[in-house]
mmCIF file of C-alpha atoms in Angstrom:
data_model
loop_
_atom_site.group_PDB
_atom_site.id
_atom_site.type_symbol
_atom_site.label_atom_id
_atom_site.label_comp_id
_atom_site.label_asym_id
_atom_site.label_seq_id
_atom_site.Cartn_x
_atom_site.Cartn_y
_atom_site.Cartn_z
ATOM 1 C CA MET N 1 128.842 78.786 70.402
ATOM 2 C CA HIS N 2 131.331 76.871 69.611
ATOM 3 C CA ASP N 3 131.366 74.396 66.072
ATOM 4 C CA THR N 4 132.795 71.636 68.379
ATOM 5 C CA LEU N 5 130.990 68.925 70.583
ATOM 6 C CA VAL N 6 132.529 70.057 74.325
ATOM 7 C CA ASP N 7 132.299 73.394 75.231
ATOM 8 C CA ILE N 8 134.953 74.298 77.393
ATOM 9 C CA SER N 9 134.165 77.741 77.781
ATOM 10 C CA ALA N 10 133.098 77.723 81.278
ATOM 11 C CA GLY N 11 137.143 77.963 82.171
ATOM 12 C CA GLN N 12 137.222 73.526 82.680
ATOM 13 C CA ALA N 13 138.548 71.060 80.555
ATOM 14 C CA PRO N 14 136.532 67.771 79.483
ATOM 15 C CA ARG N 15 137.923 64.798 81.304
ATOM 16 C CA LEU N 16 139.073 63.030 78.410
ATOM 17 C CA LYS N 17 140.083 58.936 77.986
ATOM 18 C CA PRO N 18 142.565 57.705 75.470
ATOM 19 C CA PHE N 19 141.620 55.467 72.982
ATOM 20 C CA SER N 20 143.210 52.556 75.244
ATOM 21 C CA LEU N 21 143.224 49.657 71.962
ATOM 22 C CA THR N 22 146.313 51.052 70.613
ATOM 23 C CA HIS N 23 147.867 52.906 73.563
ATOM 24 C CA PHE N 24 150.660 51.634 74.663
ATOM 25 C CA GLN N 25 153.365 53.021 77.291
ATOM 26 C CA TYR N 26 157.179 52.728 77.060
ATOM 27 C CA GLN N 27 160.026 54.094 78.849
ATOM 28 C CA ASP N 28 161.212 57.253 76.764
ATOM 29 C CA GLY N 29 164.810 56.087 75.049
ATOM 30 C CA ASP N 30 163.993 52.684 75.516
ATOM 31 C CA HIS N 31 164.097 51.381 72.057
ATOM 32 C CA PHE N 32 163.695 47.851 72.412
ATOM 33 C CA GLY N 33 160.458 48.958 74.588
ATOM 34 C CA MET N 34 159.432 50.941 71.198
ATOM 35 C CA LEU N 35 159.908 47.543 69.457
ATOM 36 C CA LEU N 36 157.635 45.151 71.924
ATOM 37 C CA ALA N 37 154.861 48.044 71.596
ATOM 38 C CA LEU N 38 154.644 47.921 67.930
ATOM 39 C CA ILE N 39 154.623 43.965 68.389
ATOM 40 C CA SER N 40 151.535 44.240 71.110
ATOM 41 C CA LEU N 41 149.900 45.892 68.360
ATOM 42 C CA ALA N 42 150.224 41.841 65.987
ATOM 43 C CA PRO N 43 146.569 41.009 67.151
ATOM 44 C CA ILE N 44 145.393 44.105 65.465
ATOM 45 C CA PHE N 45 146.868 43.761 62.639
ATOM 46 C CA LEU N 46 145.845 39.990 62.379
ATOM 47 C CA ILE N 47 142.105 40.613 63.155
ATOM 48 C CA VAL N 48 142.335 43.516 59.847
ATOM 49 C CA SER N 49 144.431 41.004 57.748
ATOM 50 C CA GLU N 50 142.122 37.980 58.239
ATOM 51 C CA THR N 51 138.938 40.129 57.664
ATOM 52 C CA SER N 52 141.102 41.071 54.182
ATOM 53 C CA ILE N 53 141.069 37.342 53.100
ATOM 54 C CA ILE N 54 137.730 36.690 54.142
ATOM 55 C CA LEU N 55 136.720 39.725 51.761
ATOM 56 C CA SER N 56 138.750 38.694 49.338
ATOM 57 C CA ARG N 57 138.658 34.909 49.267
ATOM 58 C CA ARG N 58 135.947 34.112 50.929
ATOM 59 C CA GLU N 59 137.183 30.655 52.341
ATOM 60 C CA MET N 60 135.835 28.827 55.389
ATOM 61 C CA ALA N 61 139.038 28.210 57.282
ATOM 62 C CA SER N 62 139.476 32.281 57.153
ATOM 63 C CA ILE N 63 136.025 32.399 58.188
ATOM 64 C CA LEU N 64 136.462 29.874 60.978
ATOM 65 C CA LEU N 65 139.678 31.193 62.129
ATOM 66 C CA LEU N 66 138.141 35.027 62.622
ATOM 67 C CA LEU N 67 135.249 33.722 64.316
ATOM 68 C CA GLY N 68 137.146 31.391 66.478
ATOM 69 C CA GLN N 69 139.360 34.288 67.557
ATOM 70 C CA LEU N 70 136.304 36.501 68.229
ATOM 71 C CA LEU N 71 134.747 33.677 70.011
ATOM 72 C CA ASN N 72 137.996 33.501 72.260
ATOM 73 C CA GLU N 73 138.068 37.209 73.077
ATOM 74 C CA LEU N 74 134.484 36.477 74.462
ATOM 75 C CA PHE N 75 135.700 33.917 76.291
ATOM 76 C CA ASN N 76 138.714 36.382 77.883
ATOM 77 C CA LEU N 77 136.525 38.534 78.680
ATOM 78 C CA ILE N 78 133.883 36.573 80.450
ATOM 79 C CA ILE N 79 137.138 35.209 82.274
ATOM 80 C CA LYS N 80 138.428 38.556 83.398
ATOM 81 C CA LEU N 81 134.914 38.913 84.778
ATOM 82 C CA THR N 82 134.902 35.784 86.854
ATOM 83 C CA ILE N 83 138.526 36.411 88.271
ATOM 84 C CA ARG N 84 139.086 39.866 88.450
ATOM 85 C CA GLU N 85 142.658 39.612 88.883
ATOM 86 C CA PRO N 86 144.001 43.274 88.431
ATOM 87 C CA ARG N 87 146.814 44.200 86.361
ATOM 88 C CA PRO N 88 150.514 44.486 87.733
ATOM 89 C CA HIS N 89 150.410 48.115 87.512
ATOM 90 C CA GLU N 90 146.999 49.760 87.482
ATOM 91 C CA HIS N 91 147.844 52.809 85.911
ATOM 92 C CA LEU N 92 148.772 50.699 82.331
ATOM 93 C CA GLY N 93 145.659 49.741 80.976
ATOM 94 C CA ASP N 94 141.778 49.532 81.934
ATOM 95 C CA GLY N 95 140.218 46.537 82.964
ATOM 96 C CA TYR N 96 141.373 42.972 84.929
ATOM 97 C CA GLY N 97 144.534 41.751 83.970
ATOM 98 C CA MET N 98 144.359 37.657 84.238
ATOM 99 C CA PRO N 99 144.466 35.988 81.710
ATOM 100 C CA SER N 100 146.536 38.534 79.452
ATOM 101 C CA SER N 101 143.847 38.783 76.055
ATOM 102 C CA HIS N 102 146.982 39.053 73.861
ATOM 103 C CA ALA N 103 148.340 36.143 74.983
ATOM 104 C CA GLN N 104 145.160 34.505 75.048
ATOM 105 C CA PHE N 105 144.684 35.845 71.145
ATOM 106 C CA MET N 106 148.369 34.875 69.964
ATOM 107 C CA GLY N 107 148.190 31.466 71.880
ATOM 108 C CA PHE N 108 144.749 30.434 69.759
ATOM 109 C CA PHE N 109 146.503 32.223 66.462
ATOM 110 C CA VAL N 110 149.825 30.091 66.621
ATOM 111 C CA VAL N 111 147.816 26.592 67.647
ATOM 112 C CA TYR N 112 145.151 27.350 64.776
ATOM 113 C CA VAL N 113 148.085 28.263 62.274
ATOM 114 C CA VAL N 114 150.447 24.982 63.133
ATOM 115 C CA VAL N 115 147.470 22.634 63.302
ATOM 116 C CA TYR N 116 146.233 24.078 59.812
ATOM 117 C CA LEU N 117 148.942 23.774 58.210
ATOM 118 C CA GLU N 118 149.752 20.172 59.288
ATOM 119 C CA THR N 119 146.507 19.053 58.665
ATOM 120 C CA ARG N 120 144.888 20.606 55.797
ATOM 121 C CA VAL N 121 147.917 22.847 53.236
ATOM 122 C CA VAL N 122 149.997 20.522 50.790
ATOM 123 C CA MET N 123 152.915 22.748 50.481
ATOM 124 C CA HIS N 124 156.612 22.367 51.094
ATOM 125 C CA GLN N 125 157.955 20.885 54.214
ATOM 126 C CA VAL N 126 159.915 23.834 54.564
ATOM 127 C CA HIS N 127 157.733 26.604 53.987
ATOM 128 C CA ARG N 128 155.412 25.064 56.186
ATOM 129 C CA ARG N 129 158.216 24.825 58.945
ATOM 130 C CA VAL N 130 158.979 28.107 58.068
ATOM 131 C CA VAL N 131 156.035 29.723 58.575
ATOM 132 C CA GLN N 132 155.171 27.666 61.869
ATOM 133 C CA ALA N 133 158.138 29.355 63.165
ATOM 134 C CA GLY N 134 157.500 32.543 61.892
ATOM 135 C CA SER N 135 154.318 32.457 63.770
ATOM 136 C CA LEU N 136 155.503 30.938 67.360
ATOM 137 C CA VAL N 137 158.535 33.847 67.170
ATOM 138 C CA LEU N 138 155.914 36.499 66.826
ATOM 139 C CA GLY N 139 153.450 35.180 69.771
ATOM 140 C CA GLY N 140 156.179 34.762 71.677
ATOM 141 C CA LEU N 141 157.263 38.233 71.020
ATOM 142 C CA VAL N 142 153.650 39.354 71.694
ATOM 143 C CA LEU N 143 154.196 37.395 75.103
ATOM 144 C CA ILE N 144 157.595 38.686 75.904
ATOM 145 C CA SER N 145 156.182 42.370 75.633
ATOM 146 C CA ARG N 146 153.105 42.397 77.867
ATOM 147 C CA VAL N 147 155.274 41.164 80.595
ATOM 148 C CA TYR N 148 157.979 43.905 79.717
ATOM 149 C CA LEU N 149 155.780 46.657 79.014
ATOM 150 C CA GLY N 150 154.137 46.008 82.178
ATOM 151 C CA TYR N 151 150.624 45.140 81.357
ATOM 152 C CA HIS N 152 150.839 41.858 82.761
ATOM 153 C CA THR N 153 152.200 39.180 85.392
ATOM 154 C CA VAL N 154 154.256 35.991 83.687
ATOM 155 C CA ARG N 155 151.178 34.208 85.598
ATOM 156 C CA GLN N 156 149.022 36.121 83.420
ATOM 157 C CA VAL N 157 150.738 35.886 80.134
ATOM 158 C CA LEU N 158 151.167 32.328 80.270
ATOM 159 C CA ALA N 159 147.556 31.800 81.448
ATOM 160 C CA GLY N 160 146.245 33.072 78.619
ATOM 161 C CA ALA N 161 148.404 31.474 76.014
ATOM 162 C CA ILE N 162 147.641 28.358 77.596
ATOM 163 C CA VAL N 163 143.382 28.934 77.210
ATOM 164 C CA GLY N 164 143.996 30.409 73.538
ATOM 165 C CA ALA N 165 145.877 27.457 72.938
ATOM 166 C CA GLY N 166 143.390 24.854 74.144
ATOM 167 C CA ALA N 167 140.714 27.311 72.371
ATOM 168 C CA GLY N 168 143.001 27.267 69.550
ATOM 169 C CA ALA N 169 143.089 23.650 69.516
ATOM 170 C CA VAL N 170 139.632 22.853 69.489
#
């Protein structure tokens, strides 16, 4: 008897599935692809950051941002299960490709940040524009990464960004 949960003594290795939340592929030697794969992790880092801010500050704006992001993800799942459009390369990622959840996430985030800073935060105009531009650049890079790495078509990414931006504006 082994101390592992899976008994492979019968000679057959178990069929393993990767934890696809952070499983990105890029061509070996493609440094730009590697950078874009790392940038594709931005939604995960943002969720962790938003949660940390909520736990430390308990501000309503942060709570609404996280709640909006989670509802946006649920909305994305409903749309994907309704449309059922495959990814351009089925070996990359599980599930359907339309709309891109990364693009929808970033569309929501960028619009929320831009609108929130414009309407609720008192800060120097230059600082506001720098933060808004930074969020736009990060969002754009995530969108580019999804197409460059082959996980989505341009149409799937644009659809996700538009749906997310619309949800973020609400």
